[in-house]
Coordinates of C-alpha atoms in Angstrom, one line a residue:
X1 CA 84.1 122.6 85.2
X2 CA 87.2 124.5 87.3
X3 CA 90.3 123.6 85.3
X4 CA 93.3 122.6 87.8
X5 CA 95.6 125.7 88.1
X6 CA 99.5 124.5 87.6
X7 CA 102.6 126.6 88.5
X8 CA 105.6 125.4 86.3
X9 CA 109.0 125.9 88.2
X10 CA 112.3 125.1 86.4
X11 CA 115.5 127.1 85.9
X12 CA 115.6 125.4 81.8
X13 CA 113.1 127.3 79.3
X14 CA 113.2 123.4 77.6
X15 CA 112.0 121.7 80.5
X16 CA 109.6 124.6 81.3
X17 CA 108.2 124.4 78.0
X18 CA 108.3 120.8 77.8
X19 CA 106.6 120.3 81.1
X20 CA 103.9 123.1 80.1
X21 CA 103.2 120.8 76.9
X22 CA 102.6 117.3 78.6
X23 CA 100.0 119.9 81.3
X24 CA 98.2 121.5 79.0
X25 CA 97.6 118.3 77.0
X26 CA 94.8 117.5 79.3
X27 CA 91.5 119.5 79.1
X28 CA 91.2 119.6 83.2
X29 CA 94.3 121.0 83.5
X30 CA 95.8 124.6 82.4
X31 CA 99.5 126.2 83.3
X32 CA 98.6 129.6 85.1
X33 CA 102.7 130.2 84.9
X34 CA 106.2 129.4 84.7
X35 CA 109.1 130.6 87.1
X36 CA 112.4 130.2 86.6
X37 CA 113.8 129.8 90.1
X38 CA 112.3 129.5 93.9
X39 CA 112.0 133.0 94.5
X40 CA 109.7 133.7 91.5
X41 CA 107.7 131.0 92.1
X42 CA 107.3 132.5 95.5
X43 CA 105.9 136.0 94.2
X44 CA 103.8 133.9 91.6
X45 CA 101.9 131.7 94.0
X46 CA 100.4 134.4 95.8
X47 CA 99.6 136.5 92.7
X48 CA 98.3 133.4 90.4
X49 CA 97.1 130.9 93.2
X50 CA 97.8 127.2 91.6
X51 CA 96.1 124.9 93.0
X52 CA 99.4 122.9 92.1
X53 CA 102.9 123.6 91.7
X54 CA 105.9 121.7 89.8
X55 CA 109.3 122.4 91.2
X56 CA 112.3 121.6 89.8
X57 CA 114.9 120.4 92.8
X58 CA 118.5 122.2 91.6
X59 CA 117.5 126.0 90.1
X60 CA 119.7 129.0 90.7
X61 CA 119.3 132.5 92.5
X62 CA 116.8 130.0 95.0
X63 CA 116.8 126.0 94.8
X64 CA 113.5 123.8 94.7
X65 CA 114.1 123.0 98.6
X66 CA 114.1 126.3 99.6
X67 CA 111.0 127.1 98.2
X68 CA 109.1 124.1 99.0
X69 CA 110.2 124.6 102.8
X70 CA 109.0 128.6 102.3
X71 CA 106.1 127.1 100.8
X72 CA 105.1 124.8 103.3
X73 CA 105.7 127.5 106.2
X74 CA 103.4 130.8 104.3
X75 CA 100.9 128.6 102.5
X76 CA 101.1 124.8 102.6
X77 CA 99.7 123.3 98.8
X78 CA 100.8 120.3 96.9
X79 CA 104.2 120.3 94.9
X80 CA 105.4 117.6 93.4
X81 CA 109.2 117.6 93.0
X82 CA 110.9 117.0 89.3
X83 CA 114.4 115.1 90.2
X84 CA 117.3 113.6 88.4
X85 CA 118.0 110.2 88.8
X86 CA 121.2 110.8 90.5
X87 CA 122.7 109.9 94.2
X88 CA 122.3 113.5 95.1
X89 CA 119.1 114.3 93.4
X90 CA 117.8 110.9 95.4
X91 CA 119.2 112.6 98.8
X92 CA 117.5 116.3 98.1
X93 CA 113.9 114.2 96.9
X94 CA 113.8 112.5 100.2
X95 CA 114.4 115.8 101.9
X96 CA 111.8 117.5 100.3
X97 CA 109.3 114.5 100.9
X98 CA 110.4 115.0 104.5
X99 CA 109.7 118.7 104.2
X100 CA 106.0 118.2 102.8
X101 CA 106.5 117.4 99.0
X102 CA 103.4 115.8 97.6
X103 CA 105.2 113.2 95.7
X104 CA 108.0 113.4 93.2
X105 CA 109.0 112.6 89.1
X106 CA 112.0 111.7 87.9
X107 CA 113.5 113.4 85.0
X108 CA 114.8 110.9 82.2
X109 CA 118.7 111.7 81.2
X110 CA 118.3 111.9 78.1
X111 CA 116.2 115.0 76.6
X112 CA 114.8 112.5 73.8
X113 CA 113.0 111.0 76.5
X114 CA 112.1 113.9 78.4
X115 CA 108.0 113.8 76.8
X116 CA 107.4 110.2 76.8
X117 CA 103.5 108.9 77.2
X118 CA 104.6 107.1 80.5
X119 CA 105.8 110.6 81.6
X120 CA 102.9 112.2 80.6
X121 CA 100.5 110.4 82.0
X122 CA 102.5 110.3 85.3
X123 CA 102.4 113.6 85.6
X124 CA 98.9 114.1 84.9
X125 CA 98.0 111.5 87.4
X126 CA 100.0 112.6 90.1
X127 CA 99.0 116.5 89.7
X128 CA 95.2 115.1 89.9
X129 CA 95.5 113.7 92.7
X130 CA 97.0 116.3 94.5
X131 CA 94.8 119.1 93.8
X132 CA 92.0 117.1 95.6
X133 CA 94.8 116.4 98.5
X134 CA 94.8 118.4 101.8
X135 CA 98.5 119.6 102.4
X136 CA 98.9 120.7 106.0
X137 CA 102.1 122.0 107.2
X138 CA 104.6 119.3 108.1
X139 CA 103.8 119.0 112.1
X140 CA 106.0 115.8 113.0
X141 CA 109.8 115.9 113.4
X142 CA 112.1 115.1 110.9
X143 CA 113.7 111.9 112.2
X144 CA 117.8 112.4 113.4
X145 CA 120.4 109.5 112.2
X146 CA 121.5 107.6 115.1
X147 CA 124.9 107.0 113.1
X148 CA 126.2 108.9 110.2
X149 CA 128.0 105.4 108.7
X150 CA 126.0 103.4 106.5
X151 CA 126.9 99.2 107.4
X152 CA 128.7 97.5 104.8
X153 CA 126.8 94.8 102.9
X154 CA 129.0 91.9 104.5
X155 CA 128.2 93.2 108.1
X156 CA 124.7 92.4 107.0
X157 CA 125.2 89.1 105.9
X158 CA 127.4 87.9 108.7
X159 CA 125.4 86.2 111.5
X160 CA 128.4 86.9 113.6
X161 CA 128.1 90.1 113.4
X162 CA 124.9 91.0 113.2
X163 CA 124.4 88.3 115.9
X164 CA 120.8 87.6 114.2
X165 CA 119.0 84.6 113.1
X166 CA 117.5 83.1 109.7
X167 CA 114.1 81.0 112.2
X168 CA 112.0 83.8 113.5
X169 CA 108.5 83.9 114.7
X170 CA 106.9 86.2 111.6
X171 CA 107.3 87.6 108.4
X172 CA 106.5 90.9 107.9
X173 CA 105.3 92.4 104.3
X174 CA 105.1 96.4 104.0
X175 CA 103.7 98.2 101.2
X176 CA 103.3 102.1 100.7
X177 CA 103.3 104.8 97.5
X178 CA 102.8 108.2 97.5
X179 CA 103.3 109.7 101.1
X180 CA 105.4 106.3 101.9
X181 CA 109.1 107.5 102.6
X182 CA 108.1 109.9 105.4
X183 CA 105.3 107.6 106.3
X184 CA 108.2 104.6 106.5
X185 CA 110.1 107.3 108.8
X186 CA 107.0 107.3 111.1
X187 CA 107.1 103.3 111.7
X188 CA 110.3 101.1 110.7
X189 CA 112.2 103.5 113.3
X190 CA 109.8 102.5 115.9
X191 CA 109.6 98.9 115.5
X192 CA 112.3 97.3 118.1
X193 CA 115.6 95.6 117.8
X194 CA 114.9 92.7 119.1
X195 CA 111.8 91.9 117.1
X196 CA 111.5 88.6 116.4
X197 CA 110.5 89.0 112.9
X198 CA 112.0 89.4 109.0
X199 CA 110.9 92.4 107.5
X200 CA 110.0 93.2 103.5
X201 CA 109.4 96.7 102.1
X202 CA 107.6 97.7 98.7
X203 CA 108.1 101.0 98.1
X204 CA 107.4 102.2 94.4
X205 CA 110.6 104.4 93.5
X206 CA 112.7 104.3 90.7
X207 CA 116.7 102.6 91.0
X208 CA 119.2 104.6 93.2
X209 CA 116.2 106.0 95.4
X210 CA 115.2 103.2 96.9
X211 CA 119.0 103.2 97.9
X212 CA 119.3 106.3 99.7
X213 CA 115.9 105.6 101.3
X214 CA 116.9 102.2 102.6
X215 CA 120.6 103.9 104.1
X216 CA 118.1 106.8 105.7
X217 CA 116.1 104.4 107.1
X218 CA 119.1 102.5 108.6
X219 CA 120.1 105.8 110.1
X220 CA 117.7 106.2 112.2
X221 CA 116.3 102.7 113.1
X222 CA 116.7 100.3 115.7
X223 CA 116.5 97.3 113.5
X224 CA 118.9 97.2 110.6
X225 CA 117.6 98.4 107.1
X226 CA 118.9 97.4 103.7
X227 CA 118.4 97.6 99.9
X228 CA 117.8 93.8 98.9
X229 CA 120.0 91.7 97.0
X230 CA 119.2 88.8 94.6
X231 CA 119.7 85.7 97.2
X232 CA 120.1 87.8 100.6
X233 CA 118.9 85.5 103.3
X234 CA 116.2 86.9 105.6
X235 CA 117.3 87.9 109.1
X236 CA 114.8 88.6 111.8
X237 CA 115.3 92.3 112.7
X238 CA 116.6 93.5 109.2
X239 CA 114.3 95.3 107.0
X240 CA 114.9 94.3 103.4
X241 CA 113.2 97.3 100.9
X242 CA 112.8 95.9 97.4
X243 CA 115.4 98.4 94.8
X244 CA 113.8 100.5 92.0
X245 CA 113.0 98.5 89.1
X246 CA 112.8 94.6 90.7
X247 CA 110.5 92.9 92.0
X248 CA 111.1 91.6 95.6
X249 CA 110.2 87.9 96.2
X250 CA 110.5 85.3 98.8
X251 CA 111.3 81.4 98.5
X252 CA 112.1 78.6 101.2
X253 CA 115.4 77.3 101.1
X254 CA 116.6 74.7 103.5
X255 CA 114.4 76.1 105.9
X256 CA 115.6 79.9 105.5
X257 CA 113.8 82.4 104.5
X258 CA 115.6 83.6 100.7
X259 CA 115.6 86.9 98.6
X260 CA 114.9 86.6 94.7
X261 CA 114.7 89.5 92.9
X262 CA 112.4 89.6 89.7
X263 CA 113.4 91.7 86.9
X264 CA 110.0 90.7 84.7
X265 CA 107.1 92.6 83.8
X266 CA 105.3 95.5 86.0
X267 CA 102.8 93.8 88.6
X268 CA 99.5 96.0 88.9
X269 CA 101.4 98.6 87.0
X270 CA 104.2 98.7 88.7
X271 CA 108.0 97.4 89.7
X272 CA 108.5 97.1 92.1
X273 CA 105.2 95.8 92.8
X274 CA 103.0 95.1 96.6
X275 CA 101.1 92.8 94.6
X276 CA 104.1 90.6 93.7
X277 CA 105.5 91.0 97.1
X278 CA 102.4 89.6 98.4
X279 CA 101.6 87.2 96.2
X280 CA 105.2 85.4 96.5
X281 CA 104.9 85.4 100.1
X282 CA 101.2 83.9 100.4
X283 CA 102.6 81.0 98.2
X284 CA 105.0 80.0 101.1
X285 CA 101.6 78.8 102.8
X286 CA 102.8 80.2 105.6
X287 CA 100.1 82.0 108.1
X288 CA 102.9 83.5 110.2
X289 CA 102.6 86.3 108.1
X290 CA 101.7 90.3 108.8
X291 CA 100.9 92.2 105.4
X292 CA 100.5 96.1 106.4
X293 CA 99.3 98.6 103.4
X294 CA 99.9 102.1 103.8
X295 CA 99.5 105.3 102.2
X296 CA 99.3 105.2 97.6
X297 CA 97.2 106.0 95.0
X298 CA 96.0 102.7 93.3
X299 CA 95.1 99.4 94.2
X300 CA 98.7 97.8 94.7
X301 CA 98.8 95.4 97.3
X302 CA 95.1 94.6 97.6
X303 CA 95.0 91.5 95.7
X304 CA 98.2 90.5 97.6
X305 CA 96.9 90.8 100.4
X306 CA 93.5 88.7 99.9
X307 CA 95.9 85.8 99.2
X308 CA 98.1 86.4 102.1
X309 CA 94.7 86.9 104.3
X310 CA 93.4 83.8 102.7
X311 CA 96.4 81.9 104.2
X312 CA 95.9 82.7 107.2
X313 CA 97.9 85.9 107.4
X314 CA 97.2 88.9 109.4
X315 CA 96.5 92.5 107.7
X316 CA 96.7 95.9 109.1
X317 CA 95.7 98.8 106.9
X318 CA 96.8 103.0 107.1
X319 CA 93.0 104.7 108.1
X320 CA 92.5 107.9 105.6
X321 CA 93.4 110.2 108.0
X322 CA 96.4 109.7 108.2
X323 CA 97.2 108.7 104.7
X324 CA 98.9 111.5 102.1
X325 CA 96.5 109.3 99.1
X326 CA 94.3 106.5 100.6
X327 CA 93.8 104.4 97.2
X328 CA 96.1 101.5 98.1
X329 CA 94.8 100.9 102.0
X330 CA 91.0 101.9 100.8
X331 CA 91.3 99.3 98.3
X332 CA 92.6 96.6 100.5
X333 CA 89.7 97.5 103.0
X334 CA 86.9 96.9 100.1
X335 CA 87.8 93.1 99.9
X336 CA 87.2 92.4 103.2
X337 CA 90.4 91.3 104.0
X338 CA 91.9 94.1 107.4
X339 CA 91.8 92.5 110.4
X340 CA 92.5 96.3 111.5
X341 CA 92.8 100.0 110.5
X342 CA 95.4 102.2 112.5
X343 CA 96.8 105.4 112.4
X344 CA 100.5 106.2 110.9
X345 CA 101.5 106.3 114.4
X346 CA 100.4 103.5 115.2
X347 CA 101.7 101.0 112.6
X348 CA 104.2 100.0 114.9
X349 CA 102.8 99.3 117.6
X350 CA 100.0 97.2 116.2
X351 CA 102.9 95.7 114.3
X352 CA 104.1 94.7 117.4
X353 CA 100.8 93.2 119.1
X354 CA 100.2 91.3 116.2
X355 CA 103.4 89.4 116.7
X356 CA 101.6 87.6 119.7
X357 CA 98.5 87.0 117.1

């Protein structure tokens, strides 16, 4: 069997090393080189031909962005970005997801933790599935900011302000993984002001990412987007997307609709979870309810979903065209439980039709 040919990029010898290690650990998968900056990685990819490539974001001489974007242009493949879990290293990850970056790790702190076995095997998972991913070159436009100021929490909160209400028509529940940031840019921009509807996002991404997400989602929406808070009431036109590391739940108080965030154990192998999204929403027994799974690897969300469909709910799926990894849509489809299966761009607008369901 073809081993899986990995390009190494990072400006540390450590990390390259390091990285190489946690690879080469796998009998499918074998390092064909390391670079130590965008411009060598450049010259090594058409001399060694990976079939995938790990780029670190911040490198001298040429950065990780760079590189991916001359990547992407000359000879689209997957890369899957290595960031710190910092503010800025959030903002250049969603830029080179926007710019075609298969997916993304984070790189822990602290050097003692660099190796770990949930590293490991998120590495090895993630450069898997990639090699047997078609990466075109990015065709859709990036998305601009309608306003550069993100909105305070308390302009959020207050009805007078945001001139919203807490009774609306439908609950909406969206879940993507892999592929789901730019995916997210392809819908919650599209769905309209005025929607009559509160509106939960899953997104699997670690703390502080889901941050800078939610404020570049704001940015260029028409509804109102925002990182949840423990006890946030639900507003119809706000989008609430769950932060990295909680779960996002929702309970009934005094007829609104209220935020609890769960800090417990991972749901379906992850946290924040679709599954515990889903399943804390189906026990409202509430059928005004519109689950939509997009692009991931895995099965999050299916199960979910069954329980949301079983109450009543209504369930639109990502078809595999469209989807970066189908997993979590395809798995959702095998139990029966879509009512239908759109393209990306056209989330929104079934999103909007089944508001009248």
């Amino acid at each position: 069997m073809m081993k899986i040919r990995v390009l190494v990029v990072d400006d540390s010898a450590f990390m390259r090393k390091v990285i190489s290690d946690m690879i080469s650990s796998d009998p499918e998968l074998e390092v064909v080189g390391t670079a130590k900056n965008g411009e060598d990685a450049l010259q090594m990819i058409v001399s060694l031909k990976p079939n995938v490539v790990t780029m670190d974001v911040e490198m001298p001489k040429m950065d990780g962005l760079t590189a991916l974007k001359q990547i992407m242009e000359v000879s689209p493949m997957p890369v899957i970005m290595l960031s710190s879990l910092t503010t800025n290293g959030a903002v250049e990850t969603l830029k080179a997801l926007d710019y075609g970056a298969f997916d993304f790790i984070t790189k822990p702190t602290s050097l003692i933790k660099v190796s770990t076995p949930e590293i490991r095997e998120e590495l090895i998972s993630k450069i898997k599935i990639a090699s047997r991913t078609k990466i075109s070159k990015p065709t859709f436009t990036i998305r601009q900011p309608r306003v550069t100021a993100s909105i305070q929490r308390d302009e959020y909160s207050s009805p007078s302000i945001t001139n919203r209400k807490t009774k609306f028509k439908k609950l909406i529940a969206i879940g993507p993984s892999t592929g789901g940031p730019r995916a997210l840019q392809d819908v919650i921009p599209l769905i309209p002001r005025e929607i009559d509807a509160g509106i939960l996002i899953v997104q699997h991404m670690p703390p502080g990412f889901t941050k800078s997400l939610a404020e570049r989602l704001d940015g260029m929406s028409q509804i109102q987007v925002k990182e949840a808070e423990d006890g946030d009431v639900i507003y119809a036109g706000v989008a609430y997307l769950a932060p990295g590391d909680s779960h996002i739940k929702v309970t009934k108080q005094g007829g609104q609709f209220v935020i609890k965030l769960d800090n417990g154990e991972r749901v379906s192998g992850h946290k924040p979870s679709v599954d515990a999204m889903m399943y804390s929403i189906a026990a409202l027994n509430d059928k005004n309810v519109i689950g939509v799974i997009m692009t991931g690897m895995g099965a999050d969300g299916a199960d979910g979903l069954k329980q949301v469909k079983d109450k009543s709910g209504y369930v639109i799926a990502q078809d595999e065209d469209s989807c970066v990894v189908f997993g979590m849509p395809k798995s959702t489809i095998k139990l029966g439980v879509v009512d239908k299966v759109v393209s990306l761009n056209n989330i929104a607008n079934e999103i909007v039709k089944a508001m009248e369901v």
